[in-house]
Amino acid sequence: MSTEEESDLRKLFVESSENDNVYTIATTIDTGFEWQAVDECREKLDKNIKIVKERGKIFFNTSRDQFAQVIDMRSIDNIFIVADVRKFQFTGTSKDDDLQLFKDAVDSMKLEKALNVWKQITGFQGKLYPTAEEYNAAEKDCKLSNTNVTVTTATKGRKRGQDPSDTREDEILRYRVTCERTGKHTFESSDAARVIGGQLQDKHLWLVDLTTYYLEVVCKVTNDELVTQLRVTHESKHRRNITNFGPTTLRATVCYNLLRLAHPKPGDVIIDPMCGGGSIPITCLYGSK
């Protein structure tokens, strides 16, 4: 671990870790609309809430009973629970040594709090902490092996994996690890995801499934910092008002944020001169607040 000054996100995460009922949320936003998301977050959660803003995302702490308000936010695309934030002192010369730091980090990560909240929010009914016997039986049934822990890049599609609420009580958690990397490193994103994914499997006895997974663990490596997140949204919230997307259809989140920038008041007439599929009027119909 690095002894350098902690990032604002790390400080925010440490605050949440000191309270069992508070956890750190990460949300993605269309780039350029971050301040609209900040304003909405303060309107719907707490005007004094501490928010860390980065390009295309905001982070904030909230309690379990406030998550309904987070889901109700209309400026955001995807929601994640931040499970861990830490810095490293990479060698910059040895790939094996740098990847070993990730292995050691996973061994020391305390993910139970984030996992339990993820299970409550998503409605996952299966087993988060299977026994070795349960894992071996499930692995045999699924014909999976440890060599499958390799894929890291997210597949494009409308939905991510399988809906966690569509599970049986005897099912073992199926997961995948996705890694996104910014900065100069000795390793590739695929290397980091492979090592982190394999170590998570050894530690928690989960089943690797790169397509029909229930949990996506998203690891973001930015220079010397690793942020580990658990995806909550099975489908991006930008589709909430629109069922069919054409080549020029605006995302519902973009429409909402444009309306926030316009500051419409009761009685105002909103004209959409380039109306195609009616994305902006539809968003107005559902309310811009």
GROMACS .gro file of C-alpha atoms in nm:
model
  289
    1MET     CA    1   0.000   0.000   0.000
    2SER     CA    2   0.113   0.352  -0.076
    3THR     CA    3   0.181   0.598   0.203
    4GLU     CA    4   0.093   0.894  -0.020
    5GLU     CA    5  -0.199   1.122   0.056
    6GLU     CA    6  -0.534   0.947   0.020
    7SER     CA    7  -0.768   1.041  -0.263
    8ASP     CA    8  -1.104   1.204  -0.195
    9LEU     CA    9  -1.273   0.880  -0.297
   10ARG     CA   10  -1.063   0.679  -0.053
   11LYS     CA   11  -1.155   0.922   0.227
   12LEU     CA   12  -1.523   0.890   0.135
   13PHE     CA   13  -1.499   0.510   0.141
   14VAL     CA   14  -1.321   0.508   0.478
   15GLU     CA   15  -1.606   0.717   0.623
   16SER     CA   16  -1.862   0.462   0.504
   17SER     CA   17  -1.660   0.169   0.639
   18GLU     CA   18  -1.686   0.313   0.990
   19ASN     CA   19  -2.067   0.277   0.991
   20ASP     CA   20  -2.234  -0.059   0.922
   21ASN     CA   21  -2.545   0.115   0.784
   22VAL     CA   22  -2.361   0.343   0.540
   23TYR     CA   23  -2.199   0.243   0.214
   24THR     CA   24  -2.040   0.418  -0.083
   25ILE     CA   25  -2.232   0.436  -0.410
   26ALA     CA   26  -2.081   0.494  -0.755
   27THR     CA   27  -2.298   0.608  -1.044
   28THR     CA   28  -2.215   0.667  -1.409
   29ILE     CA   29  -2.340   0.973  -1.597
   30ASP     CA   30  -2.318   1.094  -1.955
   31THR     CA   31  -2.000   1.300  -1.969
   32GLY     CA   32  -2.073   1.670  -1.934
   33PHE     CA   33  -2.377   1.626  -1.711
   34GLU     CA   34  -2.196   1.549  -1.386
   35TRP     CA   35  -2.313   1.869  -1.215
   36GLN     CA   36  -2.676   1.792  -1.302
   37ALA     CA   37  -2.635   1.457  -1.128
   38VAL     CA   38  -2.474   1.627  -0.828
   39ASP     CA   39  -2.768   1.868  -0.800
   40GLU     CA   40  -3.025   1.589  -0.829
   41CYS     CA   41  -2.841   1.382  -0.569
   42ARG     CA   42  -2.856   1.670  -0.323
   43GLU     CA   43  -3.224   1.731  -0.398
   44LYS     CA   44  -3.330   1.371  -0.346
   45LEU     CA   45  -3.093   1.256  -0.071
   46ASP     CA   46  -2.944   1.538   0.134
   47LYS     CA   47  -2.851   1.894   0.043
   48ASN     CA   48  -2.534   1.859   0.252
   49ILE     CA   49  -2.428   1.520   0.117
   50LYS     CA   50  -2.057   1.486   0.039
   51ILE     CA   51  -2.001   1.399  -0.328
   52VAL     CA   52  -1.683   1.309  -0.514
   53LYS     CA   53  -1.714   1.402  -0.881
   54GLU     CA   54  -1.505   1.253  -1.159
   55ARG     CA   55  -1.545   1.255  -1.534
   56GLY     CA   56  -1.858   1.058  -1.616
   57LYS     CA   57  -1.932   0.951  -1.258
   58ILE     CA   58  -2.011   1.064  -0.905
   59PHE     CA   59  -1.956   0.890  -0.570
   60PHE     CA   60  -2.143   0.949  -0.245
   61ASN     CA   61  -2.229   0.778   0.082
   62THR     CA   62  -2.583   0.674   0.165
   63SER     CA   63  -2.772   0.440   0.396
   64ARG     CA   64  -2.960   0.125   0.298
   65ASP     CA   65  -3.301   0.285   0.355
   66GLN     CA   66  -3.216   0.566   0.110
   67PHE     CA   67  -3.148   0.337  -0.182
   68ALA     CA   68  -3.500   0.381  -0.320
   69GLN     CA   69  -3.416   0.749  -0.373
   70VAL     CA   70  -3.093   0.651  -0.548
   71ILE     CA   71  -3.287   0.422  -0.784
   72ASP     CA   72  -3.528   0.710  -0.846
   73MET     CA   73  -3.250   0.939  -0.972
   74ARG     CA   74  -3.306   1.011  -1.340
   75SER     CA   75  -2.973   1.169  -1.433
   76ILE     CA   76  -2.766   0.853  -1.386
   77ASP     CA   77  -2.709   0.545  -1.602
   78ASN     CA   78  -2.566   0.269  -1.382
   79ILE     CA   79  -2.528   0.211  -1.009
   80PHE     CA   80  -2.250   0.029  -0.824
   81ILE     CA   81  -2.163  -0.043  -0.463
   82VAL     CA   82  -1.801   0.046  -0.389
   83ALA     CA   83  -1.655  -0.254  -0.208
   84ASP     CA   84  -1.293  -0.143  -0.171
   85VAL     CA   85  -1.059   0.148  -0.251
   86ARG     CA   86  -0.684   0.123  -0.209
   87LYS     CA   87  -0.353   0.248  -0.347
   88PHE     CA   88  -0.047   0.051  -0.452
   89GLN     CA   89   0.321   0.110  -0.499
   90PHE     CA   90   0.372  -0.061  -0.833
   91THR     CA   91   0.728  -0.147  -0.929
   92GLY     CA   92   0.680  -0.018  -1.281
   93THR     CA   93   0.928  -0.282  -1.402
   94SER     CA   94   0.806  -0.627  -1.291
   95LYS     CA   95   0.470  -0.750  -1.418
   96ASP     CA   96   0.469  -1.051  -1.185
   97ASP     CA   97   0.543  -0.840  -0.877
   98ASP     CA   98   0.275  -0.586  -0.966
   99LEU     CA   99   0.014  -0.857  -1.021
  100GLN     CA  100   0.111  -1.017  -0.690
  101LEU     CA  101   0.000  -0.692  -0.524
  102PHE     CA  102  -0.351  -0.755  -0.657
  103LYS     CA  103  -0.350  -1.110  -0.519
  104ASP     CA  104  -0.247  -0.985  -0.176
  105ALA     CA  105  -0.510  -0.710  -0.193
  106VAL     CA  106  -0.794  -0.954  -0.264
  107ASP     CA  107  -0.682  -1.172   0.027
  108SER     CA  108  -0.716  -0.875   0.263
  109MET     CA  109  -1.036  -0.727   0.116
  110LYS     CA  110  -1.340  -0.735   0.344
  111LEU     CA  111  -1.624  -0.763   0.094
  112GLU     CA  112  -1.893  -0.904   0.322
  113LYS     CA  113  -2.062  -0.570   0.393
  114ALA     CA  114  -2.087  -0.475   0.025
  115LEU     CA  115  -2.190  -0.828  -0.076
  116ASN     CA  116  -2.469  -0.846   0.180
  117VAL     CA  117  -2.608  -0.509   0.070
  118TRP     CA  118  -2.580  -0.613  -0.296
  119LYS     CA  119  -2.778  -0.929  -0.216
  120GLN     CA  120  -3.054  -0.732  -0.041
  121ILE     CA  121  -3.083  -0.471  -0.315
  122THR     CA  122  -3.077  -0.707  -0.614
  123GLY     CA  123  -3.291  -0.980  -0.458
  124PHE     CA  124  -3.028  -1.251  -0.508
  125GLN     CA  125  -3.161  -1.571  -0.347
  126GLY     CA  126  -2.860  -1.798  -0.385
  127LYS     CA  127  -2.549  -1.868  -0.179
  128LEU     CA  128  -2.280  -1.603  -0.134
  129TYR     CA  129  -2.065  -1.821   0.090
  130PRO     CA  130  -2.081  -2.183  -0.032
  131THR     CA  131  -1.890  -2.470   0.124
  132ALA     CA  132  -1.615  -2.652  -0.063
  133GLU     CA  133  -1.847  -2.949  -0.113
  134GLU     CA  134  -2.122  -2.729  -0.258
  135TYR     CA  135  -1.874  -2.557  -0.487
  136ASN     CA  136  -1.723  -2.883  -0.616
  137ALA     CA  137  -2.067  -3.025  -0.690
  138ALA     CA  138  -2.179  -2.709  -0.869
  139GLU     CA  139  -1.854  -2.684  -1.066
  140LYS     CA  140  -1.895  -3.041  -1.183
  141ASP     CA  141  -2.252  -2.976  -1.291
  142CYS     CA  142  -2.159  -2.662  -1.481
  143LYS     CA  143  -1.843  -2.818  -1.629
  144LEU     CA  144  -1.643  -2.512  -1.530
  145SER     CA  145  -1.275  -2.496  -1.442
  146ASN     CA  146  -1.039  -2.241  -1.295
  147THR     CA  147  -0.887  -2.178  -1.640
  148ASN     CA  148  -1.203  -1.990  -1.737
  149VAL     CA  149  -1.108  -1.686  -1.527
  150THR     CA  150  -0.975  -1.487  -1.821
  151VAL     CA  151  -1.228  -1.257  -1.987
  152THR     CA  152  -1.230  -0.894  -1.878
  153THR     CA  153  -1.387  -0.670  -2.137
  154ALA     CA  154  -1.759  -0.604  -2.108
  155THR     CA  155  -1.978  -0.737  -2.384
  156LYS     CA  156  -2.207  -0.487  -2.547
  157GLY     CA  157  -2.574  -0.551  -2.498
  158ARG     CA  158  -2.890  -0.429  -2.345
  159LYS     CA  159  -2.861  -0.628  -2.023
  160ARG     CA  160  -2.564  -0.736  -1.815
  161GLY     CA  161  -2.562  -1.105  -1.729
  162GLN     CA  162  -2.867  -1.253  -1.558
  163ASP     CA  163  -3.114  -1.089  -1.322
  164PRO     CA  164  -2.992  -1.179  -0.968
  165SER     CA  165  -3.351  -1.206  -0.846
  166ASP     CA  166  -3.408  -1.502  -1.083
  167THR     CA  167  -3.216  -1.743  -0.863
  168ARG     CA  168  -3.284  -2.048  -0.650
  169GLU     CA  169  -3.179  -2.076  -0.287
  170ASP     CA  170  -2.941  -2.362  -0.366
  171GLU     CA  171  -2.759  -2.177  -0.646
  172ILE     CA  172  -2.399  -2.070  -0.595
  173LEU     CA  173  -2.313  -1.718  -0.704
  174ARG     CA  174  -2.197  -1.695  -1.065
  175TYR     CA  175  -1.971  -1.398  -1.134
  176ARG     CA  176  -1.730  -1.230  -1.372
  177VAL     CA  177  -1.460  -0.968  -1.327
  178THR     CA  178  -1.426  -0.670  -1.560
  179CYS     CA  179  -1.121  -0.445  -1.542
  180GLU     CA  180  -1.079  -0.093  -1.677
  181ARG     CA  181  -0.736   0.067  -1.662
  182THR     CA  182  -0.601   0.420  -1.696
  183GLY     CA  183  -0.233   0.505  -1.675
  184LYS     CA  184   0.097   0.336  -1.753
  185HIS     CA  185   0.142  -0.011  -1.605
  186THR     CA  186   0.345  -0.327  -1.660
  187PHE     CA  187   0.023  -0.529  -1.696
  188GLU     CA  188  -0.283  -0.518  -1.921
  189SER     CA  189  -0.644  -0.492  -1.807
  190SER     CA  190  -0.692  -0.860  -1.892
  191ASP     CA  191  -0.401  -0.954  -1.665
  192ALA     CA  192  -0.547  -0.766  -1.369
  193ALA     CA  193  -0.894  -0.914  -1.420
  194ARG     CA  194  -0.755  -1.266  -1.452
  195VAL     CA  195  -0.556  -1.239  -1.129
  196ILE     CA  196  -0.830  -1.066  -0.929
  197GLY     CA  197  -1.097  -1.301  -1.063
  198GLY     CA  198  -0.894  -1.610  -0.984
  199GLN     CA  199  -0.816  -1.491  -0.634
  200LEU     CA  200  -1.183  -1.413  -0.567
  201GLN     CA  201  -1.274  -1.764  -0.678
  202ASP     CA  202  -1.016  -1.921  -0.449
  203LYS     CA  203  -1.132  -1.708  -0.157
  204HIS     CA  204  -1.511  -1.723  -0.194
  205LEU     CA  205  -1.565  -2.043  -0.399
  206TRP     CA  206  -1.785  -1.869  -0.657
  207LEU     CA  207  -1.850  -2.002  -1.007
  208VAL     CA  208  -1.696  -1.818  -1.300
  209ASP     CA  209  -1.949  -1.749  -1.574
  210LEU     CA  210  -1.861  -1.488  -1.834
  211THR     CA  211  -2.208  -1.471  -1.991
  212THR     CA  212  -2.485  -1.574  -1.752
  213TYR     CA  213  -2.333  -1.427  -1.437
  214TYR     CA  214  -2.533  -1.273  -1.153
  215LEU     CA  215  -2.258  -1.051  -1.013
  216GLU     CA  216  -2.020  -0.835  -1.212
  217VAL     CA  217  -1.718  -0.718  -1.015
  218VAL     CA  218  -1.586  -0.405  -1.186
  219CYS     CA  219  -1.225  -0.315  -1.104
  220LYS     CA  220  -1.102   0.028  -1.209
  221VAL     CA  221  -0.727   0.083  -1.198
  222THR     CA  222  -0.640   0.452  -1.224
  223ASN     CA  223  -0.265   0.505  -1.206
  224ASP     CA  224  -0.185   0.359  -0.860
  225GLU     CA  225  -0.541   0.327  -0.724
  226LEU     CA  226  -0.775   0.029  -0.746
  227VAL     CA  227  -1.150   0.076  -0.697
  228THR     CA  228  -1.349  -0.247  -0.665
  229GLN     CA  229  -1.722  -0.215  -0.736
  230LEU     CA  230  -2.024  -0.447  -0.743
  231ARG     CA  231  -2.269  -0.372  -1.023
  232VAL     CA  232  -2.627  -0.321  -0.903
  233THR     CA  233  -2.809  -0.225  -1.223
  234HIS     CA  234  -2.888  -0.523  -1.444
  235GLU     CA  235  -2.982  -0.280  -1.722
  236SER     CA  236  -2.879   0.082  -1.777
  237LYS     CA  237  -3.135   0.330  -1.649
  238HIS     CA  238  -3.116   0.534  -1.971
  239ARG     CA  239  -3.376   0.293  -2.115
  240ARG     CA  240  -3.636   0.362  -1.847
  241ASN     CA  241  -3.878   0.559  -2.068
  242ILE     CA  242  -3.791   0.424  -2.413
  243THR     CA  243  -3.853   0.073  -2.544
  244ASN     CA  244  -3.713   0.107  -2.897
  245PHE     CA  245  -3.393   0.288  -2.991
  246GLY     CA  246  -3.330   0.417  -3.341
  247PRO     CA  247  -3.005   0.562  -3.480
  248THR     CA  248  -3.084   0.912  -3.346
  249THR     CA  249  -3.284   0.832  -3.032
  250LEU     CA  250  -3.169   1.034  -2.732
  251ARG     CA  251  -3.104   0.846  -2.410
  252ALA     CA  252  -3.356   0.921  -2.136
  253THR     CA  253  -3.074   1.038  -1.910
  254VAL     CA  254  -2.956   1.290  -2.171
  255CYS     CA  255  -3.313   1.418  -2.214
  256TYR     CA  256  -3.356   1.458  -1.840
  257ASN     CA  257  -3.028   1.644  -1.796
  258LEU     CA  258  -3.107   1.875  -2.090
  259LEU     CA  259  -3.439   1.956  -1.925
  260ARG     CA  260  -3.263   2.030  -1.596
  261LEU     CA  261  -3.035   2.271  -1.779
  262ALA     CA  262  -3.342   2.448  -1.922
  263HIS     CA  263  -3.497   2.494  -1.573
  264PRO     CA  264  -3.860   2.466  -1.692
  265LYS     CA  265  -4.126   2.611  -1.463
  266PRO     CA  266  -4.491   2.508  -1.424
  267GLY     CA  267  -4.686   2.641  -1.721
  268ASP     CA  268  -4.384   2.672  -1.951
  269VAL     CA  269  -4.422   2.535  -2.305
  270ILE     CA  270  -4.135   2.312  -2.414
  271ILE     CA  271  -4.081   2.290  -2.790
  272ASP     CA  272  -3.873   2.013  -2.945
  273PRO     CA  273  -3.812   2.134  -3.303
  274MET     CA  274  -3.607   1.825  -3.394
  275CYS     CA  275  -3.854   1.576  -3.248
  276GLY     CA  276  -3.805   1.232  -3.396
  277GLY     CA  277  -3.906   0.950  -3.165
  278GLY     CA  278  -4.024   1.198  -2.902
  279SER     CA  279  -3.760   1.121  -2.639
  280ILE     CA  280  -3.769   1.469  -2.483
  281PRO     CA  281  -4.152   1.497  -2.473
  282ILE     CA  282  -4.169   1.145  -2.326
  283THR     CA  283  -3.925   1.248  -2.054
  284CYS     CA  284  -4.134   1.560  -1.990
  285LEU     CA  285  -4.442   1.339  -1.959
  286TYR     CA  286  -4.271   1.135  -1.688
  287GLY     CA  287  -4.161   1.452  -1.515
  288SER     CA  288  -3.828   1.631  -1.528
  289LYS     CA  289  -3.798   1.654  -1.151
   0.00000   0.00000   0.00000
